[in-house]
Amino acid sequence: MITLWGRRNSMNVQKVVWALEELGLTYDRHNAAGSFGGTDRTEFRAMNPMGLVPVLQDGEATMFESNAIVRYLAARHGDGRLRPRAPKPLSLAEQWMDWTQLNLGLPAMNLFMQSVRTARDKQNRRTIEEAEAKLHELLPIADRAVADKAYVAGDELSFGDIPLGVFIWRLSCFDWQRPALGNLERWHERLKTRAAYRKAVMLPTGRSPEEWAAYEKQFA
């Protein structure tokens, strides 16, 4: 039995849930972090000394770090699903997973935290503007990557699509000056047809700190 610790509205937890659902794996999930707490407990810190979610236990393997967990699940349970067998698509999946985390992650999170998680009278306009400018620089790169293929690594969904798909959904759920990118929008519409993506990722985020708190409890 696979066990996952983490609340459903965490983007990092959503990556893992999406992978689990795509692979058709049976798992138990326990709420942790955010308003649920529990990450300071000794037994949790024994699994992840950083005190963060997600944490996954699969037999003797206990892991943290969302991207590493997704890659592990694809390698251990995928049998060619999510983890491409051929070197070229595998290299693209690895590349786009890392690119998304290292480049898109910070401005996307800054924009979300300021626009949704921070009360309007306390929002930092400079942080918002800098995040929007960076996303306008980065998102066209992803748009070009899917100009001539269905997914970032080719014709099939791979773990390389998962971080990007989670960030793009989150960025679609609130108002900001988003660029019009046809290739990326078509790719995102393709993700929306997948039952695993709808279940794991396509959850409402709320547009204020109050709505966010209600959402966290509602979709526990």
Coordinates of C-alpha atoms in Angstrom, one line a residue:
M1 CA 0.0 0.0 0.0
I2 CA 1.2 3.5 -0.9
T3 CA 0.7 6.2 1.6
L4 CA 0.8 9.9 0.8
W5 CA 0.9 12.8 3.3
G6 CA -0.2 16.2 2.2
R7 CA -3.2 18.5 1.7
R8 CA -4.9 18.5 -1.7
N9 CA -4.5 22.2 -2.3
S10 CA -0.7 22.0 -2.2
M11 CA 0.6 22.2 -5.8
N12 CA 3.5 19.8 -4.8
V13 CA 1.0 17.3 -3.4
Q14 CA -1.1 17.7 -6.6
K15 CA 1.8 16.6 -8.7
V16 CA 2.1 13.3 -6.8
V17 CA -1.7 12.7 -6.7
W18 CA -1.8 13.3 -10.5
A19 CA 0.9 10.7 -11.1
L20 CA -0.7 8.2 -8.8
E21 CA -4.0 8.6 -10.6
E22 CA -2.5 8.4 -14.1
L23 CA -0.8 5.2 -13.1
G24 CA -3.9 3.7 -11.6
L25 CA -2.3 3.1 -8.2
T26 CA -4.1 2.5 -4.9
Y27 CA -3.0 4.8 -2.2
D28 CA -4.1 6.3 1.1
R29 CA -3.7 10.1 1.6
H30 CA -3.5 11.8 5.0
N31 CA -4.0 15.6 5.3
A32 CA -0.9 17.4 6.6
A33 CA 0.5 20.9 6.5
G34 CA -1.4 24.2 6.2
S35 CA -4.4 24.4 8.5
F36 CA -4.1 20.7 9.1
G37 CA -0.7 20.9 10.8
G38 CA 1.1 17.7 11.8
T39 CA 4.4 18.4 10.1
D40 CA 6.2 19.3 13.3
R41 CA 5.5 15.9 14.9
T42 CA 8.6 13.8 15.6
E43 CA 7.3 10.9 13.4
F44 CA 6.7 13.2 10.5
R45 CA 10.1 14.8 10.8
A46 CA 11.6 11.3 10.8
M47 CA 10.2 11.0 7.3
N48 CA 11.0 14.5 6.1
P49 CA 13.4 16.5 8.2
M50 CA 12.3 19.6 6.3
G51 CA 8.8 19.3 7.7
L52 CA 7.2 19.8 4.3
V53 CA 4.7 17.9 2.1
P54 CA 4.4 15.7 0.2
V55 CA 5.9 12.7 1.8
L56 CA 5.3 9.3 0.2
Q57 CA 5.8 5.8 1.6
D58 CA 5.8 2.8 -0.7
G59 CA 6.9 -0.3 1.0
E60 CA 10.4 0.2 2.3
A61 CA 10.8 3.4 0.3
T62 CA 10.0 6.7 2.1
M63 CA 10.5 9.9 0.1
F64 CA 10.0 13.6 0.0
E65 CA 10.5 16.2 -2.8
S66 CA 7.6 16.2 -5.2
N67 CA 9.4 15.9 -8.5
A68 CA 11.6 13.0 -7.2
I69 CA 8.5 11.2 -6.0
V70 CA 6.8 11.6 -9.4
R71 CA 9.9 10.2 -11.2
Y72 CA 10.1 7.4 -8.7
L73 CA 6.5 6.4 -9.2
A74 CA 6.9 6.5 -13.0
A75 CA 10.1 4.3 -12.8
R76 CA 8.8 1.9 -10.2
H77 CA 5.1 1.5 -11.3
G78 CA 4.8 3.1 -14.7
D79 CA 6.0 0.3 -17.1
G80 CA 6.6 2.9 -19.8
R81 CA 3.8 5.3 -18.7
L82 CA 4.9 8.8 -17.6
R83 CA 8.6 7.7 -18.0
P84 CA 9.5 7.4 -21.6
R85 CA 11.6 4.4 -22.6
A86 CA 13.4 6.0 -25.5
P87 CA 16.4 8.3 -24.8
K88 CA 15.1 11.4 -26.7
P89 CA 11.6 11.7 -25.1
L90 CA 13.1 10.8 -21.7
S91 CA 15.6 13.6 -22.0
L92 CA 12.8 16.0 -22.9
A93 CA 10.7 14.9 -19.9
E94 CA 13.7 15.4 -17.6
Q95 CA 14.5 18.7 -19.1
W96 CA 11.0 20.2 -18.9
M97 CA 10.4 19.0 -15.3
D98 CA 13.6 20.7 -14.2
W99 CA 13.0 23.8 -16.3
T100 CA 9.6 24.3 -14.8
Q101 CA 10.7 23.9 -11.2
L102 CA 13.9 26.0 -11.5
N103 CA 12.5 28.8 -13.7
L104 CA 8.7 29.0 -13.6
G105 CA 8.2 28.0 -10.0
L106 CA 9.3 31.2 -8.2
P107 CA 7.5 33.8 -10.3
A108 CA 4.3 31.7 -10.4
M109 CA 4.3 31.2 -6.7
N110 CA 5.1 34.9 -6.0
L111 CA 2.2 35.9 -8.2
F112 CA -0.2 33.5 -6.6
M113 CA 0.8 34.3 -3.1
Q114 CA 0.5 38.0 -3.6
S115 CA -2.7 37.9 -5.7
V116 CA -4.7 35.2 -3.8
R117 CA -3.1 34.5 -0.5
T118 CA -2.4 38.1 0.5
A119 CA -5.1 40.6 1.5
R120 CA -5.5 43.3 -1.2
D121 CA -4.4 46.1 1.1
K122 CA -1.2 44.2 1.9
Q123 CA -0.2 43.1 -1.6
N124 CA 3.2 44.1 -2.9
R125 CA 2.6 45.6 -6.3
R126 CA 6.3 45.5 -7.2
T127 CA 6.4 41.8 -6.5
I128 CA 3.3 41.2 -8.6
E129 CA 4.7 43.3 -11.5
E130 CA 8.0 41.5 -11.5
A131 CA 6.4 38.1 -11.4
E132 CA 4.1 39.0 -14.3
A133 CA 7.1 40.3 -16.3
K134 CA 9.1 37.1 -15.7
L135 CA 6.1 34.9 -16.6
H136 CA 5.7 36.9 -19.9
E137 CA 9.4 36.1 -20.6
L138 CA 9.2 32.4 -19.6
L139 CA 5.8 31.1 -20.8
P140 CA 6.5 31.7 -24.5
I141 CA 9.4 29.3 -24.1
A142 CA 7.0 26.6 -23.0
D143 CA 4.6 27.6 -25.7
R144 CA 7.2 26.9 -28.4
A145 CA 8.0 23.6 -26.8
V146 CA 4.5 22.3 -27.5
A147 CA 4.1 23.9 -30.9
D148 CA 4.6 20.7 -32.8
K149 CA 3.8 18.0 -30.4
A150 CA 1.0 17.0 -28.0
Y151 CA 3.0 17.0 -24.8
V152 CA 6.4 18.3 -23.8
A153 CA 8.2 15.0 -24.6
G154 CA 6.2 14.0 -27.6
D155 CA 2.9 12.3 -28.4
E156 CA 2.4 10.8 -24.9
L157 CA 2.0 12.5 -21.5
S158 CA 5.2 12.2 -19.4
F159 CA 6.3 13.3 -16.0
G160 CA 7.8 16.3 -17.7
D161 CA 4.2 17.7 -18.2
I162 CA 3.3 17.3 -14.6
P163 CA 4.9 20.3 -12.8
L164 CA 4.0 22.6 -15.8
G165 CA 0.4 21.4 -15.8
V166 CA 0.0 22.1 -12.1
F167 CA 1.4 25.6 -12.4
I168 CA -0.6 26.5 -15.5
W169 CA -3.9 25.5 -13.9
R170 CA -3.1 27.5 -10.8
L171 CA -2.2 30.5 -13.0
S172 CA -5.5 30.2 -14.8
C173 CA -7.6 30.5 -11.6
F174 CA -7.1 34.2 -10.9
D175 CA -6.9 37.4 -12.7
W176 CA -3.5 38.7 -14.0
Q177 CA -2.1 40.1 -17.2
R178 CA -1.5 36.7 -18.8
P179 CA -0.1 36.4 -22.3
A180 CA -2.1 34.8 -25.1
L181 CA -0.2 31.6 -26.0
G182 CA -2.1 29.4 -28.4
N183 CA 0.1 26.3 -28.3
L184 CA 0.2 26.3 -24.5
E185 CA -3.6 26.8 -24.3
R186 CA -4.2 23.9 -26.6
W187 CA -1.8 21.7 -24.5
H188 CA -3.7 22.8 -21.4
E189 CA -7.0 21.9 -22.9
R190 CA -5.6 18.5 -23.7
L191 CA -4.6 18.0 -20.1
K192 CA -8.2 19.0 -19.0
T193 CA -9.5 15.9 -20.9
R194 CA -7.6 13.6 -18.6
A195 CA -9.6 12.2 -15.6
A196 CA -6.4 12.1 -13.4
Y197 CA -5.7 15.8 -14.1
R198 CA -9.3 16.9 -13.4
K199 CA -9.3 14.9 -10.1
A200 CA -5.8 15.9 -8.8
V201 CA -5.3 19.4 -10.1
M202 CA -8.5 21.1 -11.3
L203 CA -9.7 22.3 -7.9
P204 CA -10.8 25.8 -7.2
T205 CA -8.3 28.0 -5.5
G206 CA -10.4 30.9 -4.2
R207 CA -9.5 34.6 -5.0
S208 CA -8.8 35.8 -1.4
P209 CA -7.3 34.5 1.8
E210 CA -10.8 33.9 3.2
E211 CA -11.9 31.8 0.1
W212 CA -8.6 30.0 0.2
A213 CA -9.1 28.9 3.8
A214 CA -12.6 27.7 3.0
Y215 CA -11.3 25.8 0.0
E216 CA -8.7 24.0 2.0
K217 CA -11.3 22.5 4.3
Q218 CA -13.9 21.8 1.6
F219 CA -11.5 19.8 -0.5
A220 CA -9.7 18.0 2.2

